[in-house]
XYZ file of C-alpha atoms in Angstrom:
562
model
C 0.000 0.000 0.000
C 3.041 2.306 -0.400
C 2.673 3.426 -4.016
C -0.297 5.733 -3.680
C 1.022 7.891 -0.825
C 4.045 8.569 -3.030
C 1.796 9.553 -5.942
C -0.355 11.792 -3.717
C 2.773 13.544 -2.435
C 4.103 14.086 -5.968
C 0.762 15.378 -7.184
C 0.908 18.034 -4.486
C 4.007 19.496 -6.151
C 2.515 19.765 -9.650
C -1.149 20.561 -8.994
C -2.817 23.502 -7.335
C -6.300 21.970 -7.654
C -8.216 21.641 -4.391
C -10.774 18.955 -3.559
C -14.176 20.626 -3.200
C -16.218 19.891 -0.106
C -19.096 18.481 -2.126
C -16.715 16.047 -3.818
C -16.336 14.237 -0.484
C -19.955 13.102 -0.254
C -18.952 9.508 -0.995
C -16.043 8.595 1.314
C -16.738 4.872 0.904
C -16.735 5.221 -2.890
C -13.459 7.161 -2.702
C -11.835 4.431 -0.617
C -13.056 1.787 -3.062
C -11.598 3.699 -6.016
C -8.266 4.131 -4.248
C -8.066 0.480 -3.246
C -9.027 -0.758 -6.712
C -6.436 1.455 -8.397
C -3.750 0.438 -5.926
C -4.571 -3.222 -6.490
C -4.219 -2.709 -10.241
C -0.927 -0.880 -9.809
C 0.513 -3.612 -7.617
C -0.644 -6.258 -10.095
C 1.223 -4.415 -12.837
C 4.312 -4.174 -10.645
C 4.355 -7.959 -10.252
C 3.846 -8.499 -13.982
C 6.635 -6.063 -14.899
C 8.985 -7.029 -12.047
C 9.207 -3.429 -10.804
C 8.244 -1.920 -7.466
C 4.830 -0.233 -7.570
C 6.362 3.132 -6.663
C 8.632 2.956 -9.721
C 5.585 2.701 -11.981
C 4.783 6.308 -11.157
C 7.207 7.257 -13.938
C 4.882 5.612 -16.467
C 2.223 8.144 -15.457
C -0.710 5.856 -14.874
C -3.398 8.297 -15.944
C -6.161 7.155 -13.586
C -3.831 7.224 -10.575
C -2.862 10.834 -11.277
C -6.425 11.875 -11.990
C -7.842 10.455 -8.768
C -4.903 11.349 -6.554
C -5.364 14.969 -7.575
C -8.939 14.875 -6.270
C -8.323 12.819 -3.133
C -9.875 9.784 -4.875
C -13.326 11.378 -4.711
C -15.663 10.196 -7.490
C -15.734 12.466 -10.534
C -18.969 11.394 -12.225
C -21.351 10.872 -9.293
C -23.461 13.811 -10.451
C -25.536 12.463 -13.311
C -25.383 15.606 -15.430
C -21.603 15.247 -15.604
C -21.908 11.692 -16.889
C -24.501 12.773 -19.457
C -22.192 15.528 -20.700
C -19.322 13.040 -20.922
C -21.403 10.610 -22.988
C -22.408 13.428 -25.343
C -18.786 14.545 -25.713
C -17.590 10.998 -26.406
C -20.224 10.532 -29.119
C -18.618 13.388 -31.078
C -15.311 11.524 -31.280
C -16.620 9.448 -34.182
C -15.914 12.525 -36.318
C -12.222 12.077 -35.405
C -12.304 8.479 -36.616
C -12.290 7.156 -33.031
C -14.643 4.193 -32.591
C -17.138 4.106 -29.664
C -15.862 0.629 -28.713
C -12.637 2.250 -27.541
C -14.463 4.031 -24.743
C -17.190 1.575 -23.713
C -19.699 4.144 -24.912
C -22.676 1.777 -24.992
C -22.097 0.780 -21.354
C -21.669 4.389 -20.229
C -24.783 5.448 -22.148
C -26.751 2.738 -20.342
C -25.431 3.764 -16.930
C -26.102 7.444 -17.612
C -29.713 6.655 -18.567
C -30.515 4.767 -15.339
C -30.052 5.124 -11.614
C -26.773 3.641 -10.383
C -27.392 2.014 -6.999
C -24.865 0.932 -4.361
C -21.335 2.072 -3.649
C -19.803 -0.702 -5.763
C -21.837 0.340 -8.784
C -21.104 4.031 -8.246
C -17.373 3.319 -7.977
C -17.435 1.071 -11.062
C -19.305 3.673 -13.107
C -16.798 6.303 -12.036
C -13.812 4.183 -12.998
C -15.340 3.310 -16.395
C -16.176 6.944 -17.099
C -12.726 8.176 -16.075
C -11.058 5.531 -18.193
C -13.093 6.641 -21.209
C -12.514 10.355 -20.516
C -8.751 10.077 -20.111
C -8.336 7.699 -23.036
C -10.300 10.054 -25.278
C -8.180 13.065 -24.329
C -4.887 11.180 -24.588
C -5.864 9.616 -27.921
C -6.739 13.018 -29.379
C -3.703 14.811 -28.007
C -1.041 12.162 -28.625
C -2.556 9.461 -30.833
C -3.962 6.029 -30.084
C -0.794 4.131 -30.972
C 2.877 4.522 -30.163
C 4.348 5.526 -33.554
C 7.737 4.137 -32.500
C 6.181 0.676 -32.667
C 4.326 0.953 -35.996
C 5.670 3.910 -37.999
C 8.904 5.118 -36.383
C 10.527 8.482 -36.971
C 14.230 9.267 -36.494
C 15.095 12.401 -34.501
C 18.324 14.345 -34.363
C 17.674 15.152 -30.690
C 15.803 13.493 -27.903
C 12.159 12.564 -28.449
C 9.577 14.889 -26.893
C 9.020 14.055 -23.227
C 5.881 11.955 -23.598
C 5.327 11.659 -19.856
C 5.190 15.431 -19.446
C 2.760 15.711 -22.384
C 0.564 13.046 -20.832
C 0.685 14.801 -17.477
C -0.480 18.083 -19.000
C -3.457 16.298 -20.559
C -4.333 14.548 -17.291
C -4.149 17.772 -15.304
C -6.369 19.508 -17.853
C -8.817 16.599 -17.544
C -9.024 17.083 -13.798
C -9.796 20.768 -14.120
C -12.507 20.287 -16.770
C -14.685 17.414 -15.522
C -17.680 19.768 -15.694
C -16.955 20.475 -19.372
C -15.654 17.303 -21.080
C -16.540 18.682 -24.512
C -14.426 21.766 -23.769
C -11.539 19.521 -22.679
C -11.795 17.599 -25.947
C -11.749 20.842 -27.931
C -8.655 21.978 -26.022
C -6.565 18.892 -26.832
C -7.772 18.229 -30.392
C -4.987 19.050 -32.930
C -5.649 22.514 -34.283
C -3.483 22.598 -37.388
C -4.984 22.753 -40.835
C -4.232 19.256 -42.115
C -6.000 17.579 -39.199
C -8.987 19.914 -39.031
C -9.673 19.726 -42.775
C -9.383 15.937 -42.904
C -11.546 15.573 -39.806
C -14.336 17.648 -41.364
C -14.111 15.660 -44.589
C -14.262 12.362 -42.692
C -17.276 13.513 -40.656
C -19.121 14.393 -43.862
C -18.301 11.089 -45.557
C -19.045 8.927 -42.511
C -22.428 10.624 -42.031
C -23.658 10.086 -45.575
C -25.444 6.934 -46.628
C -22.911 4.254 -47.422
C -23.202 3.082 -51.032
C -24.190 -0.521 -51.528
C -21.389 -2.887 -52.457
C -20.917 -2.350 -56.158
C -19.487 -4.960 -58.493
C -15.881 -4.436 -59.457
C -15.286 -2.871 -62.859
C -13.830 -5.771 -64.863
C -10.485 -5.541 -66.575
C -10.504 -4.920 -70.278
C -9.295 -2.540 -72.979
C -8.434 1.023 -72.033
C -11.565 3.146 -71.735
C -11.315 6.389 -73.703
C -13.656 9.246 -74.497
C -16.026 8.414 -77.331
C -15.909 4.639 -76.823
C -18.931 2.449 -76.208
C -18.314 -0.300 -73.642
C -20.602 -2.391 -71.396
C -18.447 -1.394 -68.383
C -19.295 2.320 -68.719
C -22.525 2.196 -66.629
C -20.557 0.612 -63.783
C -17.861 3.244 -64.219
C -20.525 5.924 -63.715
C -21.757 4.214 -60.540
C -18.252 3.872 -59.143
C -17.490 7.542 -59.774
C -20.743 8.617 -58.122
C -19.876 6.518 -55.047
C -16.274 7.729 -54.739
C -15.522 9.698 -51.542
C -13.014 11.809 -53.457
C -15.069 13.185 -56.306
C -18.274 14.365 -54.582
C -19.863 13.727 -57.949
C -23.209 15.247 -58.878
C -25.971 12.644 -59.305
C -25.911 11.236 -62.804
C -28.954 12.135 -64.933
C -31.395 9.228 -64.956
C -31.114 8.789 -68.711
C -27.301 8.465 -68.547
C -26.995 5.902 -65.751
C -27.275 2.980 -68.127
C -25.668 4.722 -71.096
C -22.677 2.719 -72.303
C -21.087 5.635 -74.195
C -18.000 7.243 -72.636
C -19.111 10.840 -73.219
C -17.493 14.226 -72.522
C -19.179 14.583 -69.129
C -17.833 11.235 -67.995
C -14.398 12.141 -69.377
C -14.263 15.202 -67.075
C -15.455 13.147 -64.102
C -12.685 10.599 -64.669
C -10.069 13.358 -64.831
C -11.345 14.799 -61.541
C -11.090 11.330 -59.998
C -7.551 10.889 -61.291
C -6.491 14.248 -59.903
C -7.933 13.305 -56.504
C -5.871 10.094 -56.462
C -2.517 11.428 -57.712
C -2.946 9.534 -60.979
C -2.000 10.690 -64.443
C -4.802 13.072 -65.403
C -5.558 11.985 -68.951
C -9.178 10.785 -68.737
C -8.133 7.288 -69.820
C -9.249 4.440 -67.551
C -6.200 2.178 -67.465
C -5.005 -0.350 -64.838
C -4.039 2.202 -62.142
C -7.246 4.213 -62.476
C -9.277 1.005 -62.560
C -7.632 -0.256 -59.358
C -8.362 3.035 -57.564
C -11.996 2.991 -58.740
C -12.500 -0.529 -57.407
C -11.471 0.318 -53.810
C -14.626 -0.007 -51.658
C -16.009 3.090 -49.958
C -15.531 1.479 -46.519
C -11.838 0.897 -47.261
C -11.423 4.582 -48.129
C -13.001 5.557 -44.799
C -10.575 3.201 -43.049
C -7.694 4.846 -44.913
C -8.833 8.250 -43.669
C -8.944 6.922 -40.081
C -5.361 5.699 -40.463
C -4.290 9.148 -41.565
C -6.188 10.988 -38.846
C -4.072 8.906 -36.462
C -0.893 9.846 -38.344
C -1.829 13.514 -38.164
C -2.334 13.214 -34.400
C 1.262 11.992 -34.236
C 2.298 14.876 -36.447
C 0.674 17.303 -34.007
C 3.214 16.154 -31.389
C 6.116 17.010 -33.685
C 4.940 20.201 -35.346
C 6.299 23.631 -34.403
C 5.146 27.123 -35.325
C 8.274 27.618 -37.475
C 9.000 24.531 -39.527
C 9.914 23.089 -42.910
C 7.474 20.213 -43.497
C 8.063 17.650 -46.236
C 4.929 15.690 -47.117
C 6.546 12.529 -48.475
C 3.552 10.714 -49.960
C 2.150 13.920 -51.454
C 5.616 14.941 -52.736
C 5.176 18.488 -51.473
C 7.027 20.847 -49.140
C 5.735 23.715 -46.993
C 7.374 26.440 -44.948
C 5.496 27.361 -41.769
C 6.097 30.691 -40.085
C 4.160 31.405 -36.880
C 1.995 28.386 -37.673
C 0.971 29.657 -41.129
C 2.130 28.312 -44.497
C 4.055 31.113 -46.205
C 5.534 29.055 -49.058
C 4.985 25.666 -50.679
C 6.292 23.764 -53.677
C 6.404 20.334 -55.268
C 9.137 17.820 -54.530
C 10.531 14.566 -55.859
C 10.965 11.944 -53.133
C 12.453 8.484 -52.799
C 11.166 5.666 -54.932
C 9.760 2.609 -53.097
C 13.064 0.731 -53.364
C 14.960 3.722 -51.885
C 12.464 5.443 -49.596
C 12.843 8.904 -48.138
C 13.107 8.359 -44.367
C 10.713 9.820 -41.834
C 12.775 12.105 -39.633
C 12.889 15.189 -37.453
C 16.015 17.379 -37.511
C 17.235 20.969 -37.894
C 18.558 22.633 -41.023
C 22.046 23.785 -40.072
C 23.755 24.855 -43.278
C 23.431 25.369 -47.013
C 25.917 24.352 -49.697
C 25.972 26.613 -52.752
C 27.285 25.228 -56.057
C 27.742 21.826 -54.398
C 29.813 18.959 -55.615
C 28.072 15.610 -55.512
C 29.783 12.579 -54.041
C 27.928 9.582 -55.442
C 26.429 7.523 -52.572
C 27.457 3.838 -52.444
C 24.008 2.509 -53.410
C 23.758 4.772 -56.461
C 27.347 3.968 -57.404
C 26.692 0.250 -57.254
C 23.241 0.118 -58.838
C 23.223 3.069 -61.238
C 26.690 4.268 -62.152
C 28.806 1.123 -62.420
C 26.653 -0.525 -65.132
C 26.933 2.633 -67.287
C 30.697 2.969 -66.716
C 31.304 -0.690 -67.569
C 29.413 -0.204 -70.802
C 31.290 2.983 -71.761
C 34.026 4.577 -69.675
C 33.348 7.829 -71.516
C 30.241 8.105 -69.291
C 32.515 9.600 -66.601
C 33.735 12.505 -68.726
C 30.331 13.236 -70.238
C 28.847 13.566 -66.752
C 31.871 15.395 -65.269
C 32.482 12.610 -62.760
C 35.967 12.494 -61.219
C 37.439 9.338 -59.698
C 39.055 10.080 -56.305
C 40.640 8.083 -53.529
C 39.250 8.535 -50.018
C 41.785 11.301 -49.335
C 40.427 13.289 -52.291
C 43.301 12.608 -54.683
C 42.426 12.170 -58.347
C 42.788 8.687 -59.852
C 43.083 7.557 -63.466
C 39.780 5.855 -64.416
C 41.662 3.513 -66.766
C 43.566 2.058 -63.819
C 40.411 1.049 -61.955
C 39.165 -2.541 -62.212
C 35.525 -1.667 -62.885
C 34.472 -5.322 -62.598
C 35.828 -5.508 -59.028
C 36.021 -1.851 -57.941
C 37.241 -0.726 -54.514
C 39.122 2.072 -52.807
C 37.628 5.035 -54.673
C 34.649 7.365 -54.876
C 32.994 9.330 -57.659
C 32.477 13.076 -57.343
C 30.630 15.342 -59.752
C 31.887 18.895 -60.169
C 29.584 21.891 -59.625
C 27.661 23.160 -62.606
C 24.249 23.347 -64.225
C 24.101 19.583 -64.763
C 25.212 18.652 -61.245
C 22.730 16.242 -59.644
C 22.287 18.653 -56.720
C 21.795 21.718 -58.882
C 22.711 25.098 -57.387
C 22.134 24.375 -53.693
C 21.897 21.584 -51.128
C 20.068 22.125 -47.828
C 21.684 20.107 -45.035
C 20.466 18.718 -41.705
C 21.962 16.040 -39.413
C 20.711 12.496 -40.047
C 22.238 9.021 -40.418
C 20.628 8.388 -43.822
C 22.820 10.878 -45.743
C 19.730 12.604 -47.130
C 19.139 16.313 -47.677
C 17.025 18.709 -49.729
C 18.459 19.940 -53.002
C 17.958 21.581 -56.359
C 17.899 19.347 -59.445
C 18.426 19.609 -63.199
C 15.500 17.173 -63.614
C 12.908 19.947 -63.590
C 10.480 18.225 -65.960
C 9.610 15.600 -63.347
C 7.919 18.187 -61.126
C 5.011 18.218 -63.593
C 4.307 14.517 -62.995
C 1.395 13.553 -60.724
C 3.500 10.876 -59.027
C 6.975 11.998 -58.049
C 8.558 9.127 -56.100
C 11.648 9.210 -58.323
C 14.753 9.950 -56.261
C 17.193 7.748 -54.379
C 16.010 9.008 -50.982
C 16.951 12.688 -50.984
C 14.265 15.314 -51.569
C 14.486 17.345 -54.769
C 12.823 20.738 -54.330
C 11.051 22.859 -56.904
C 12.109 26.545 -56.786
C 14.753 25.855 -54.120
C 16.192 29.384 -54.084
C 12.883 30.687 -52.747
C 13.220 28.255 -49.839
C 16.853 29.306 -49.363
C 15.797 32.956 -49.076
C 13.319 32.048 -46.322
C 15.879 29.966 -44.461
C 18.504 32.709 -44.607
C 15.988 35.352 -43.538
C 14.900 33.347 -40.481
C 18.166 31.575 -39.722
C 20.761 34.300 -40.287
C 21.347 38.024 -40.494
C 22.382 37.904 -44.151
C 20.851 40.381 -46.567
C 18.190 39.398 -49.126
C 20.667 39.239 -52.045
C 23.330 37.213 -50.254
C 22.221 33.813 -51.602
C 22.242 35.070 -55.185
C 25.780 36.376 -54.785
C 26.999 33.032 -53.415
C 25.483 31.164 -56.367
C 27.032 33.632 -58.832
C 30.523 32.903 -57.477
C 30.420 29.504 -59.230
C 32.429 27.833 -56.503
C 31.400 25.553 -53.677
C 30.589 27.486 -50.499
C 28.991 26.409 -47.212
C 26.763 28.885 -45.386
C 25.937 28.034 -41.751
C 22.692 29.211 -40.206
C 23.153 30.995 -36.905
C 19.630 29.892 -35.965
C 18.901 26.351 -37.230
C 15.414 25.842 -38.659
C 13.406 22.710 -37.677
C 12.562 20.273 -40.460
C 10.134 17.355 -40.410
C 9.861 14.665 -43.094
C 6.492 13.007 -42.489
C 4.233 10.498 -44.231
C 0.475 10.489 -44.660
C -1.614 9.254 -47.568
C -4.858 11.262 -47.416
C -5.289 15.023 -47.432
C -8.272 17.359 -47.613
C -8.772 21.033 -48.336
C -10.932 23.605 -46.567
C -13.838 22.811 -48.920
C -13.847 19.148 -47.926
C -12.296 17.825 -51.129
C -10.306 14.688 -50.331
C -7.140 13.591 -52.102
C -5.845 10.048 -51.759
C -2.111 9.686 -52.282
C -0.468 6.431 -53.317
C 0.802 4.469 -50.321
C 4.218 4.337 -51.952
C 5.932 2.723 -48.962
C 3.114 0.244 -48.159
C 2.640 1.330 -44.539
C -1.117 2.039 -44.388
C -1.930 -1.620 -43.803
C 0.512 -1.859 -40.885
C -1.071 1.111 -39.100
C -4.618 -0.069 -39.871
C -3.840 -3.506 -38.433
C -2.450 -2.003 -35.215
C -5.518 0.223 -34.818
C -7.847 -2.748 -35.330
C -5.955 -4.838 -32.761
C -6.235 -2.037 -30.226
C -9.984 -1.723 -30.815
C -10.486 -5.456 -30.214
C -8.459 -5.250 -26.992
C -10.535 -2.276 -25.815
C -13.712 -4.371 -25.927
C -12.431 -6.435 -22.995
C -13.518 -5.233 -19.538
C -10.915 -2.899 -18.041
C -10.547 -5.111 -14.958
C -10.778 -2.402 -12.309
C -14.476 -2.989 -11.642
C -13.888 -6.690 -11.039
C -11.445 -5.759 -8.280
C -14.094 -3.832 -6.364
C -15.618 -7.046 -5.007
C -12.280 -7.984 -3.451
C -11.781 -4.615 -1.763
C -15.406 -3.839 -0.781
C -16.052 -3.574 2.967
């Protein structure tokens, strides 16, 4: 029985909340809650092989919550429980299932009279569990991203315990206004709010009946007549991305691929990052055949990802949206610049990471990374050694001394590196933007400008190619240094390699999510280029199944009842 006095003492140092006199109307209930929680904590200590007092560092949410209020019941006034149930019902718009919070059970208890101290204590524990879980899920995410979708950081990870503690303390102060508490912790940045509104709209509308799959066949083009066209119309009308207008009754069974349908297909392709040509080929066909329910599940996966992102985001930040192949510059929480990017292909993915931009390299040389050397360069050199001169690639030893390419055994190469001189055709273009990471990736300019026009831009070997990079450089130098507005242009004009260090490093986040929405509710589904949606969806489903099991605390009340 030693763990809880320690927790109560520690709570006294971090909380100024006082227990109200009318919260002490149920001293027997309070003692039952305390004993049940202590029993659970001691059971965990045995299972983990740690003393119960040491488990305080894991911030057991219910222990903190009740210790702060002297273990008095929080939901013994029925109007509080009713307000909690109402607030929890709204979480479906965040893609959070009612099963996670035992909503049906709480709704039943709120509708009837709870009799007896055991039942009052059990109701209180169930309600608190739901309340705290809801707030923690919204503020920090349901899952631990380190287990399912890890991100590398240049510094220490955010102190999760302190973030949890802030949420728990807020919960204690706002038991009379659970909806207000939910509003306070819900991520407030644009990506989350827009996708949440879009999901709420889609989840509320009548789900389309299961439609037959559009069969494979010849490419569908404007002007063709094909028996699959009526099904194509139905699939487009049921798509969550197109918000299509109802098809005129006379056209529903029309098998002619007309101009109206051509425009609808192009809108669908744009919303799925497909080539916008109005031709229904294999990729467009596959996207059309995804069931509506699967698209809703994909949005739920990405609402969870964006809750993780909320933990990482800062007011001033460079954010690379990997799956969308886009980059944004946030200043004071507002996007002040954005552009397209080219990111890593599936075989050489761009890593998820959090770091700080520390310096810029103007007119950079490019030292060919080992993977690119092995897989891309060596086959071309073996075929024609003149490839080196045409691409201004020098052969150097590891000390930087120049070697004669003709003396290298290109069938069994070792002891050298390839370096490309600065210039307009250099793979890194005019500037490279550097930040610490173990993957040897960075942002950079590129001579391959034509690829920015493509709808799918997973083309690089892991680094991020940036459209209009000098505009980004100007922002970085303005916020990260005291250099004048023309300084970057002068460094480029020197035509020699120069490093420029930022006096004030700028945070950068490379993140991954596969669904986005705009302020008007239009949804865009990106390709899951790194095949990670299924992994996150599976973890969410497993957690939901586990949440259906009784929490266990109520069953302990019988053992500790007087």
